[in-house]
Coordinates of C-alpha atoms and ligand atoms in Angstrom, one line a residue:
M11 CA 6.7 -50.5 33.6
R12 CA 5.8 -51.0 30.2
I13 CA 3.2 -53.5 31.1
S14 CA 1.6 -51.0 33.9
K15 CA 1.2 -48.6 31.0
R16 CA -0.5 -51.1 28.7
L17 CA -2.8 -52.0 31.1
T18 CA -3.7 -48.5 32.8
A19 CA -4.9 -48.3 28.8
L20 CA -6.6 -51.2 28.7
I21 CA -8.5 -50.4 31.9
F22 CA -9.3 -46.6 30.3
V23 CA -10.4 -48.4 27.2
L24 CA -12.8 -50.9 28.9
L25 CA -14.3 -48.2 31.4
V26 CA -15.1 -46.1 28.2
L27 CA -16.3 -49.0 26.3
S28 CA -18.5 -49.8 29.7
L29 CA -19.5 -46.3 30.0
A30 CA -20.9 -45.4 26.5
G31 CA -21.0 -49.0 25.3
C32 CA -24.7 -50.2 25.2
S33 CA -27.0 -47.6 25.4
S34 CA -28.1 -47.9 22.5
S35 CA -28.9 -51.7 22.5
T36 CA -31.5 -51.3 25.4
S37 CA -34.5 -53.3 24.3
A38 CA -36.8 -51.6 26.8
V39 CA -38.7 -48.4 25.6
K40 CA -37.3 -45.1 26.8
I41 CA -39.6 -42.1 27.8
K42 CA -38.5 -39.4 25.3
S43 CA -37.1 -35.9 26.6
S44 CA -39.3 -33.3 28.0
K45 CA -42.5 -36.1 28.9
D46 CA -44.1 -36.2 32.1
I47 CA -42.9 -39.6 34.0
T48 CA -44.5 -41.5 37.0
F49 CA -42.4 -43.4 39.1
F50 CA -43.8 -46.2 41.9
V51 CA -41.2 -46.5 44.8
A52 CA -41.6 -49.5 47.1
T53 CA -39.2 -50.7 49.5
D54 CA -38.9 -53.9 51.9
V55 CA -41.4 -56.4 50.6
H56 CA -39.8 -59.1 52.1
Y57 CA -41.5 -61.4 50.0
L58 CA -42.0 -65.2 51.6
A59 CA -42.1 -68.0 48.9
E60 CA -45.9 -69.4 49.6
S61 CA -44.1 -72.9 49.3
L62 CA -41.9 -72.2 51.9
T63 CA -44.6 -72.1 54.8
D64 CA -47.2 -74.2 56.0
K65 CA -48.5 -71.2 58.1
G66 CA -48.1 -73.8 61.2
E67 CA -46.5 -73.6 64.4
A68 CA -43.0 -72.4 63.4
Y69 CA -44.2 -70.1 61.1
Q70 CA -46.6 -68.3 63.7
K71 CA -43.8 -68.3 65.9
F72 CA -41.7 -66.6 63.7
I73 CA -44.1 -64.1 62.5
S74 CA -45.5 -63.1 65.6
S75 CA -42.3 -61.1 67.1
D76 CA -42.8 -58.9 63.9
G77 CA -45.0 -56.6 62.7
R78 CA -44.5 -57.3 59.1
Q79 CA -47.8 -58.5 57.0
L80 CA -45.9 -61.9 55.8
N81 CA -49.2 -64.0 55.8
Y82 CA -50.6 -62.1 52.9
I83 CA -47.4 -60.7 51.2
S84 CA -48.3 -62.1 48.0
E85 CA -51.9 -61.0 47.9
I86 CA -50.3 -57.3 48.9
V87 CA -47.9 -57.5 45.9
D88 CA -50.5 -59.0 43.7
A89 CA -52.8 -55.8 44.7
F90 CA -49.9 -53.5 44.2
S91 CA -49.2 -54.7 40.7
N92 CA -53.0 -53.9 40.1
D93 CA -52.7 -50.3 41.3
I94 CA -49.4 -49.9 39.2
K95 CA -51.9 -51.4 36.1
K96 CA -54.5 -48.9 37.2
K97 CA -52.4 -45.4 37.8
K98 CA -50.5 -46.4 34.6
A99 CA -47.1 -46.3 36.5
D100 CA -44.1 -45.7 33.9
V101 CA -41.7 -47.2 36.0
L102 CA -41.5 -49.2 39.2
I103 CA -38.3 -48.6 41.8
V104 CA -38.1 -51.4 44.4
S105 CA -34.7 -50.4 46.8
G106 CA -34.1 -53.8 48.3
D107 CA -35.2 -56.4 51.1
L108 CA -37.0 -57.8 48.4
T109 CA -37.0 -61.1 50.3
T110 CA -37.8 -61.9 54.1
N111 CA -34.5 -63.4 54.3
G112 CA -32.7 -64.2 50.8
E113 CA -34.6 -67.7 50.3
K114 CA -33.7 -68.6 46.6
K115 CA -37.5 -69.8 46.4
S116 CA -38.7 -66.5 47.3
H117 CA -36.5 -64.4 45.0
L118 CA -37.8 -66.4 41.9
E119 CA -41.4 -66.2 43.1
F120 CA -41.2 -62.5 43.4
A121 CA -39.3 -62.0 40.0
K122 CA -42.2 -63.8 38.4
K123 CA -44.8 -61.2 40.0
L124 CA -42.2 -58.7 38.7
K125 CA -42.5 -59.9 35.0
K126 CA -46.0 -59.3 35.0
I127 CA -46.0 -55.8 36.2
E128 CA -43.5 -55.7 33.2
E129 CA -45.8 -57.1 31.0
G130 CA -48.3 -54.4 31.8
G131 CA -46.1 -51.7 30.5
T132 CA -44.4 -50.7 33.5
S133 CA -40.4 -50.8 33.4
V134 CA -38.9 -52.0 36.9
F135 CA -35.3 -51.4 38.3
V136 CA -34.5 -53.4 42.0
I137 CA -31.5 -53.4 43.9
P138 CA -30.8 -55.8 46.8
G139 CA -31.0 -54.9 50.4
N140 CA -28.8 -56.4 53.3
H141 CA -31.4 -59.3 53.7
D142 CA -31.2 -60.3 50.0
I143 CA -28.1 -61.8 49.2
M144 CA -25.8 -64.7 50.8
N145 CA -28.1 -64.7 53.6
P146 CA -27.5 -67.8 55.8
F147 CA -31.1 -67.3 57.7
A148 CA -32.9 -68.4 55.0
R149 CA -35.6 -70.9 56.3
G150 CA -38.6 -72.6 55.3
F151 CA -41.5 -73.3 57.8
K152 CA -43.2 -76.8 58.6
D153 CA -45.1 -77.7 61.7
S154 CA -43.2 -76.8 64.9
N155 CA -40.0 -76.7 62.8
Q156 CA -37.8 -74.5 60.9
Y157 CA -35.7 -75.9 58.0
V158 CA -32.7 -74.4 56.2
V159 CA -33.2 -73.7 52.8
D160 CA -31.1 -72.1 49.4
Y161 CA -30.1 -68.6 49.3
I162 CA -28.6 -66.8 46.7
N163 CA -25.1 -65.1 46.0
E164 CA -24.2 -62.4 43.7
K165 CA -24.2 -63.9 40.1
N166 CA -28.0 -65.7 40.9
F167 CA -29.4 -62.0 41.9
E168 CA -28.0 -60.5 38.7
K169 CA -29.6 -63.2 36.9
I170 CA -33.1 -63.7 38.4
Y171 CA -33.3 -60.0 38.3
K172 CA -31.9 -59.7 34.6
D173 CA -34.9 -57.9 33.3
F174 CA -35.1 -55.5 36.3
G175 CA -32.3 -53.7 35.7
Y176 CA -29.0 -55.6 35.0
N177 CA -29.9 -56.1 31.4
E178 CA -30.9 -52.5 30.6
A179 CA -28.1 -50.8 32.3
I180 CA -26.1 -48.5 30.4
S181 CA -23.4 -48.8 32.9
R182 CA -22.1 -51.7 35.7
D183 CA -20.2 -51.3 38.2
T184 CA -17.5 -54.0 38.7
N185 CA -17.5 -53.8 42.4
T186 CA -20.9 -54.6 43.3
L187 CA -24.5 -54.9 41.9
S188 CA -24.8 -51.4 41.4
Y189 CA -26.0 -50.0 37.9
L190 CA -26.7 -47.3 35.9
A191 CA -30.5 -47.2 33.9
S192 CA -32.0 -44.7 31.8
P193 CA -35.7 -45.6 31.7
S194 CA -36.4 -41.8 30.5
E195 CA -34.0 -39.4 28.7
D196 CA -34.6 -36.7 31.3
V197 CA -34.2 -38.4 34.5
W198 CA -31.4 -41.5 34.9
L199 CA -31.6 -44.3 37.6
L200 CA -28.6 -45.0 39.7
M201 CA -29.1 -47.9 41.6
L202 CA -26.9 -48.3 44.7
D203 CA -26.2 -51.7 45.9
T204 CA -25.2 -50.6 49.6
A205 CA -25.4 -54.2 51.2
Q206 CA -22.4 -55.9 52.8
Y207 CA -22.9 -59.6 52.2
K208 CA -19.1 -60.4 51.6
D209 CA -18.7 -62.1 55.3
N210 CA -22.2 -63.4 55.9
L211 CA -21.0 -66.7 55.7
E212 CA -18.0 -66.3 57.9
K213 CA -20.2 -64.6 60.6
N214 CA -22.7 -66.9 59.9
R215 CA -25.5 -64.0 59.8
P216 CA -26.4 -61.0 57.4
G217 CA -24.9 -57.8 57.7
L218 CA -26.7 -55.2 58.6
D219 CA -24.8 -51.9 57.6
G220 CA -24.4 -50.3 54.3
E221 CA -21.1 -48.3 52.6
I222 CA -20.6 -47.3 49.4
N223 CA -16.6 -48.7 48.4
P224 CA -14.5 -46.6 47.0
G225 CA -13.9 -48.3 43.7
T226 CA -17.9 -47.7 43.6
L227 CA -17.7 -43.7 44.2
E228 CA -15.2 -43.5 41.4
W229 CA -17.7 -45.3 39.2
I230 CA -20.6 -42.9 40.4
K231 CA -18.5 -39.8 39.4
K232 CA -18.1 -41.2 36.2
C233 CA -21.9 -41.6 35.9
S234 CA -22.5 -38.4 36.8
D235 CA -20.3 -37.0 34.1
L236 CA -22.1 -39.0 31.3
A237 CA -25.1 -38.0 32.9
K238 CA -24.6 -34.1 32.8
K239 CA -22.9 -34.9 29.4
N240 CA -26.7 -36.1 28.1
N241 CA -28.7 -33.2 30.3
A242 CA -29.8 -36.2 32.5
Q243 CA -30.8 -36.1 36.1
I244 CA -30.0 -38.5 38.3
I245 CA -32.2 -40.0 40.9
A246 CA -29.7 -42.2 43.7
V247 CA -32.0 -45.1 44.9
M248 CA -30.0 -47.5 47.8
H249 CA -31.5 -49.4 50.7
H250 CA -29.4 -47.9 53.4
N251 CA -30.1 -44.7 54.0
L252 CA -27.7 -41.1 53.4
I253 CA -28.4 -39.0 56.2
D254 CA -29.5 -40.6 59.8
H255 CA -33.2 -40.2 60.3
S256 CA -33.3 -40.0 63.8
E257 CA -31.2 -40.4 66.9
S258 CA -32.1 -44.3 67.3
I259 CA -32.1 -45.3 64.0
K260 CA -28.7 -43.9 62.4
E261 CA -26.1 -46.8 63.3
G262 CA -26.1 -50.0 61.0
F263 CA -28.8 -47.7 58.8
T264 CA -27.4 -44.7 57.4
I265 CA -24.4 -45.9 55.2
N266 CA -20.9 -46.1 57.2
N267 CA -19.1 -43.4 55.2
S268 CA -22.0 -41.4 54.4
T269 CA -19.9 -37.9 54.8
A270 CA -17.6 -39.2 51.7
V271 CA -21.0 -39.8 49.8
L272 CA -22.3 -36.8 50.8
Q273 CA -19.2 -34.8 49.4
L274 CA -19.4 -37.0 46.1
F275 CA -23.3 -36.4 46.0
K276 CA -22.6 -32.6 46.2
N277 CA -20.2 -32.7 43.6
C278 CA -22.3 -34.8 41.2
G279 CA -25.6 -32.4 42.3
I280 CA -27.3 -35.6 43.2
K281 CA -30.4 -34.2 45.0
L282 CA -33.0 -36.8 45.5
V283 CA -32.0 -40.0 47.6
L284 CA -34.5 -43.1 47.4
S285 CA -33.8 -45.5 50.2
G286 CA -35.4 -47.9 52.5
H287 CA -34.2 -50.5 55.2
T288 CA -35.5 -48.6 58.7
H289 CA -39.2 -49.5 57.6
Q290 CA -40.8 -46.0 58.5
Q291 CA -41.9 -43.6 56.1
D292 CA -39.3 -40.7 56.8
I293 CA -37.9 -37.4 54.9
K294 CA -34.5 -35.6 55.9
S295 CA -32.5 -33.2 54.0
Y296 CA -28.8 -32.1 54.1
S297 CA -27.4 -28.8 52.8
K298 CA -24.3 -26.9 52.4
D299 CA -23.5 -23.8 50.5
K300 CA -26.3 -23.5 47.9
Y301 CA -26.3 -27.8 47.8
K302 CA -29.3 -29.6 48.8
V303 CA -30.2 -33.3 49.0
Y304 CA -33.1 -35.1 50.1
D305 CA -33.0 -38.4 51.7
V306 CA -36.6 -39.9 51.2
V307 CA -37.3 -43.0 53.0
T308 CA -40.5 -45.0 51.8
S309 CA -42.5 -47.2 54.7
A310 CA -41.8 -50.9 54.2
L311 CA -44.2 -52.6 51.9
V312 CA -44.8 -55.2 53.9
V313 CA -45.5 -53.1 57.2
Y314 CA -49.4 -51.5 57.5
P315 CA -50.3 -49.3 55.8
Q316 CA -48.7 -50.9 52.9
K317 CA -47.5 -48.0 51.9
Y318 CA -45.6 -47.0 48.3
G319 CA -44.1 -43.9 46.9
V320 CA -45.5 -42.1 44.3
L321 CA -42.6 -39.8 42.6
K322 CA -43.9 -37.5 39.6
Y323 CA -41.6 -35.9 37.5
S324 CA -42.9 -33.2 35.2
P325 CA -39.9 -31.2 32.7
K326 CA -41.9 -28.0 34.3
D327 CA -42.5 -28.3 37.8
G328 CA -39.8 -30.7 38.5
F329 CA -40.2 -33.5 41.4
D330 CA -43.5 -34.4 43.5
Y331 CA -43.2 -37.1 46.3
S332 CA -46.3 -38.5 48.0
T333 CA -47.6 -41.6 49.4
S334 CA -50.5 -44.2 49.0
S335 CA -51.2 -47.9 50.4
V336 CA -52.2 -50.4 48.5
D337 CA -55.9 -50.5 47.4
V338 CA -56.0 -54.3 49.2
E339 CA -59.8 -54.4 49.6
G340 CA -60.3 -52.9 46.1
W341 CA -58.2 -55.9 44.8
A342 CA -60.0 -58.6 46.7
K343 CA -63.3 -57.2 45.8
E344 CA -62.7 -56.9 42.3
H345 CA -61.2 -60.8 42.1
A346 CA -64.0 -61.9 44.4
V347 CA -61.8 -63.0 47.0
K348 CA -63.3 -64.7 49.9
D349 CA -61.2 -64.1 52.7
E350 CA -62.7 -61.7 55.3
N351 CA -59.4 -60.0 56.6
L352 CA -58.4 -59.3 52.8
N353 CA -61.7 -57.7 52.1
N354 CA -61.2 -55.3 55.6
F355 CA -57.8 -55.2 55.0
K356 CA -57.3 -51.6 56.3
V357 CA -58.8 -52.6 59.8
Y358 CA -57.2 -56.1 59.9
S359 CA -53.8 -54.5 58.8
E360 CA -53.8 -52.1 61.5
E361 CA -54.9 -54.5 64.5
Y362 CA -52.5 -56.9 63.1
Y363 CA -49.8 -54.3 63.3
K364 CA -50.9 -52.9 66.6
A365 CA -50.8 -56.2 68.0
A366 CA -47.4 -57.2 67.4
L367 CA -46.5 -53.8 68.6
Y368 CA -47.9 -54.4 71.6
H369 CA -46.2 -58.1 72.1
N370 CA -42.9 -56.8 71.4
T371 CA -43.1 -53.8 74.0
I372 CA -45.2 -55.6 77.0
N373 CA -42.1 -57.6 78.1
R374 CA -40.1 -54.1 78.3
F375 CA -42.5 -52.6 80.6
L376 CA -43.0 -56.0 82.5
M377 CA -39.4 -55.9 83.3
D378 CA -39.5 -52.4 84.6
D379 CA -40.0 -54.3 88.4
S380 CA -41.7 -50.7 89.6
A381 CA -44.6 -51.6 87.2
T382 CA -47.4 -53.3 88.2
S383 CA -48.5 -56.1 85.4
D384 CA -51.8 -53.8 84.8
E385 CA -49.7 -50.9 84.3
A386 CA -47.1 -52.7 81.7
K387 CA -50.5 -53.8 79.9
L388 CA -51.9 -50.0 79.8
M389 CA -48.6 -48.8 79.0
A390 CA -48.1 -51.0 75.9
E391 CA -51.4 -50.6 74.9
T392 CA -51.3 -46.9 74.7
S393 CA -47.4 -47.1 73.0
A394 CA -48.6 -49.7 70.2
L395 CA -52.0 -47.1 69.6
I396 CA -49.7 -44.2 69.2
R397 CA -47.1 -45.7 66.9
T398 CA -49.7 -47.3 64.8
K399 CA -51.3 -44.5 64.3
Y400 CA -48.5 -42.1 63.8
L401 CA -47.5 -45.2 60.8
G402 CA -51.4 -44.7 59.7
D403 CA -53.1 -41.5 59.5
T404 CA -52.0 -39.2 61.9
S405 CA -55.5 -37.5 61.3
M406 CA -57.4 -40.4 63.2
F407 CA -54.7 -39.2 66.4
D408 CA -57.7 -38.3 68.8
K409 CA -54.7 -36.1 71.0
Q410 CA -56.9 -35.1 73.7
V411 CA -58.1 -38.7 74.6
I412 CA -54.6 -40.4 74.3
M413 CA -53.2 -38.1 76.4
N414 CA -56.0 -38.4 79.2
S415 CA -55.6 -41.6 79.0
Q416 CA -54.2 -43.7 82.0
G417 CA -51.7 -45.4 79.8
Y418 CA -50.2 -42.4 78.6
K419 CA -49.9 -41.0 82.1
L420 CA -48.5 -43.7 83.1
L421 CA -45.8 -43.9 80.1
T422 CA -45.0 -40.2 81.4
E423 CA -44.3 -41.2 85.1
F424 CA -42.0 -43.8 84.0
G425 CA -40.3 -41.3 81.6
A426 CA -40.9 -43.6 78.2
Q427 CA -43.0 -41.2 76.7
K428 CA -40.8 -38.7 74.6
N429 CA -40.5 -40.9 71.2
L430 CA -44.6 -41.2 71.6
T431 CA -45.3 -37.5 72.3
R432 CA -43.3 -36.5 69.3
M433 CA -45.4 -39.1 67.0
L434 CA -48.4 -37.6 68.6
N435 CA -47.5 -33.9 67.9
S436 CA -46.1 -34.4 64.6
D437 CA -48.5 -34.0 61.5
N438 CA -46.4 -35.9 59.7
T439 CA -47.2 -34.5 56.5
G440 CA -43.8 -33.6 55.9
N441 CA -42.5 -37.3 55.7
N442 CA -45.5 -38.0 53.2
R443 CA -44.8 -35.1 50.7
L444 CA -42.0 -33.5 48.9
Q445 CA -41.7 -31.1 45.9
I446 CA -38.0 -30.5 44.5
P447 CA -39.2 -27.5 42.1
V448 CA -36.7 -27.2 38.9
P449 CA -34.1 -24.7 39.7
Ligands
FE513 FE1 -36.3 -54.3 55.5
MN514 MN1 -32.9 -53.9 55.5

């Protein structure tokens, strides 16, 4: 009895210390109150270290099934850091899936690039995604073979990214790699580790789904209290989604205990969540009583059209989120890069993505016995075209031409047009722009 009382008292003291302890010891330059802030928001970089691939047969096979632009991920990140420098971002947030499959070498190489971004004057904050930690799928590629390479554990992650959140944290969750950071006096970042990697080795695969465990929920409440005391607003950042983003993308994407988390966020007054994981730009909201929260999914940096979010905060106008694409072409020209694909990156990246989608869907249409192979090709082409344009610039849609096309007519006949029609009719602006005024 006595011991448990003492223990309780000790835990209490430790908690107070962990919450209030090191806020003055942060070396990072803090943005003073009442200043405008520009946050850059990137997610799902899926970096692959250059030394892990010879770009040979096994690698080509690995990337062909996928729309991720891994061929040029190193150049994309360099061009992105060029954008960050030019546009003078105060803060860069990367919300998980930093690496392809959690390879140690990819983490180390990506962290080096983040270091350069910080040296340019932008504070970087990262959290892990479902691919980053204890991932038994970590591989390198040589000739026609994949070979097993080192992955990392939680401790390694914290060490590799110590300069990108963990050393600056004003509070650390003891259960996960979640932390609270205060890059500015007005806006704090609640960086949540929602990935479930504890059973990965046992199951011999990385877990897909996300969750916030009960201990972390309690810690979040304390973070919120601390922020309120300091008149700071909180933005929550997590890899998995808070809210369902479509009928087909929810299980394994939206956190398993979203009802409990929504309730907690409502109590805490958290209005803005930045997430990733689906690789598709999308904004959804949830309202109850007078409370409203937005879950903003930024498109994957590795996927066409290499989008990132620009979140501006001003004490007068509140938050303004919009999207932009990495200027790879501009970077290639400035650095006199010879590669034709990089000098014409917009077209190259679009064609690459469209081709990947085509290959991914053609088999599905071929499996439908009633479709001839010509019909399957036409449907796959139209489907890939609509989905690529939807990710890119919907103003480029020539809707009438697409709807009159043979492929579209066939898709309708085969009942496979529903999702595509939605994309075709959407102007997509609402997924790329959000304003949250000061209440
Ligand atoms: Fe991802
Ligand atoms: Mn993911």
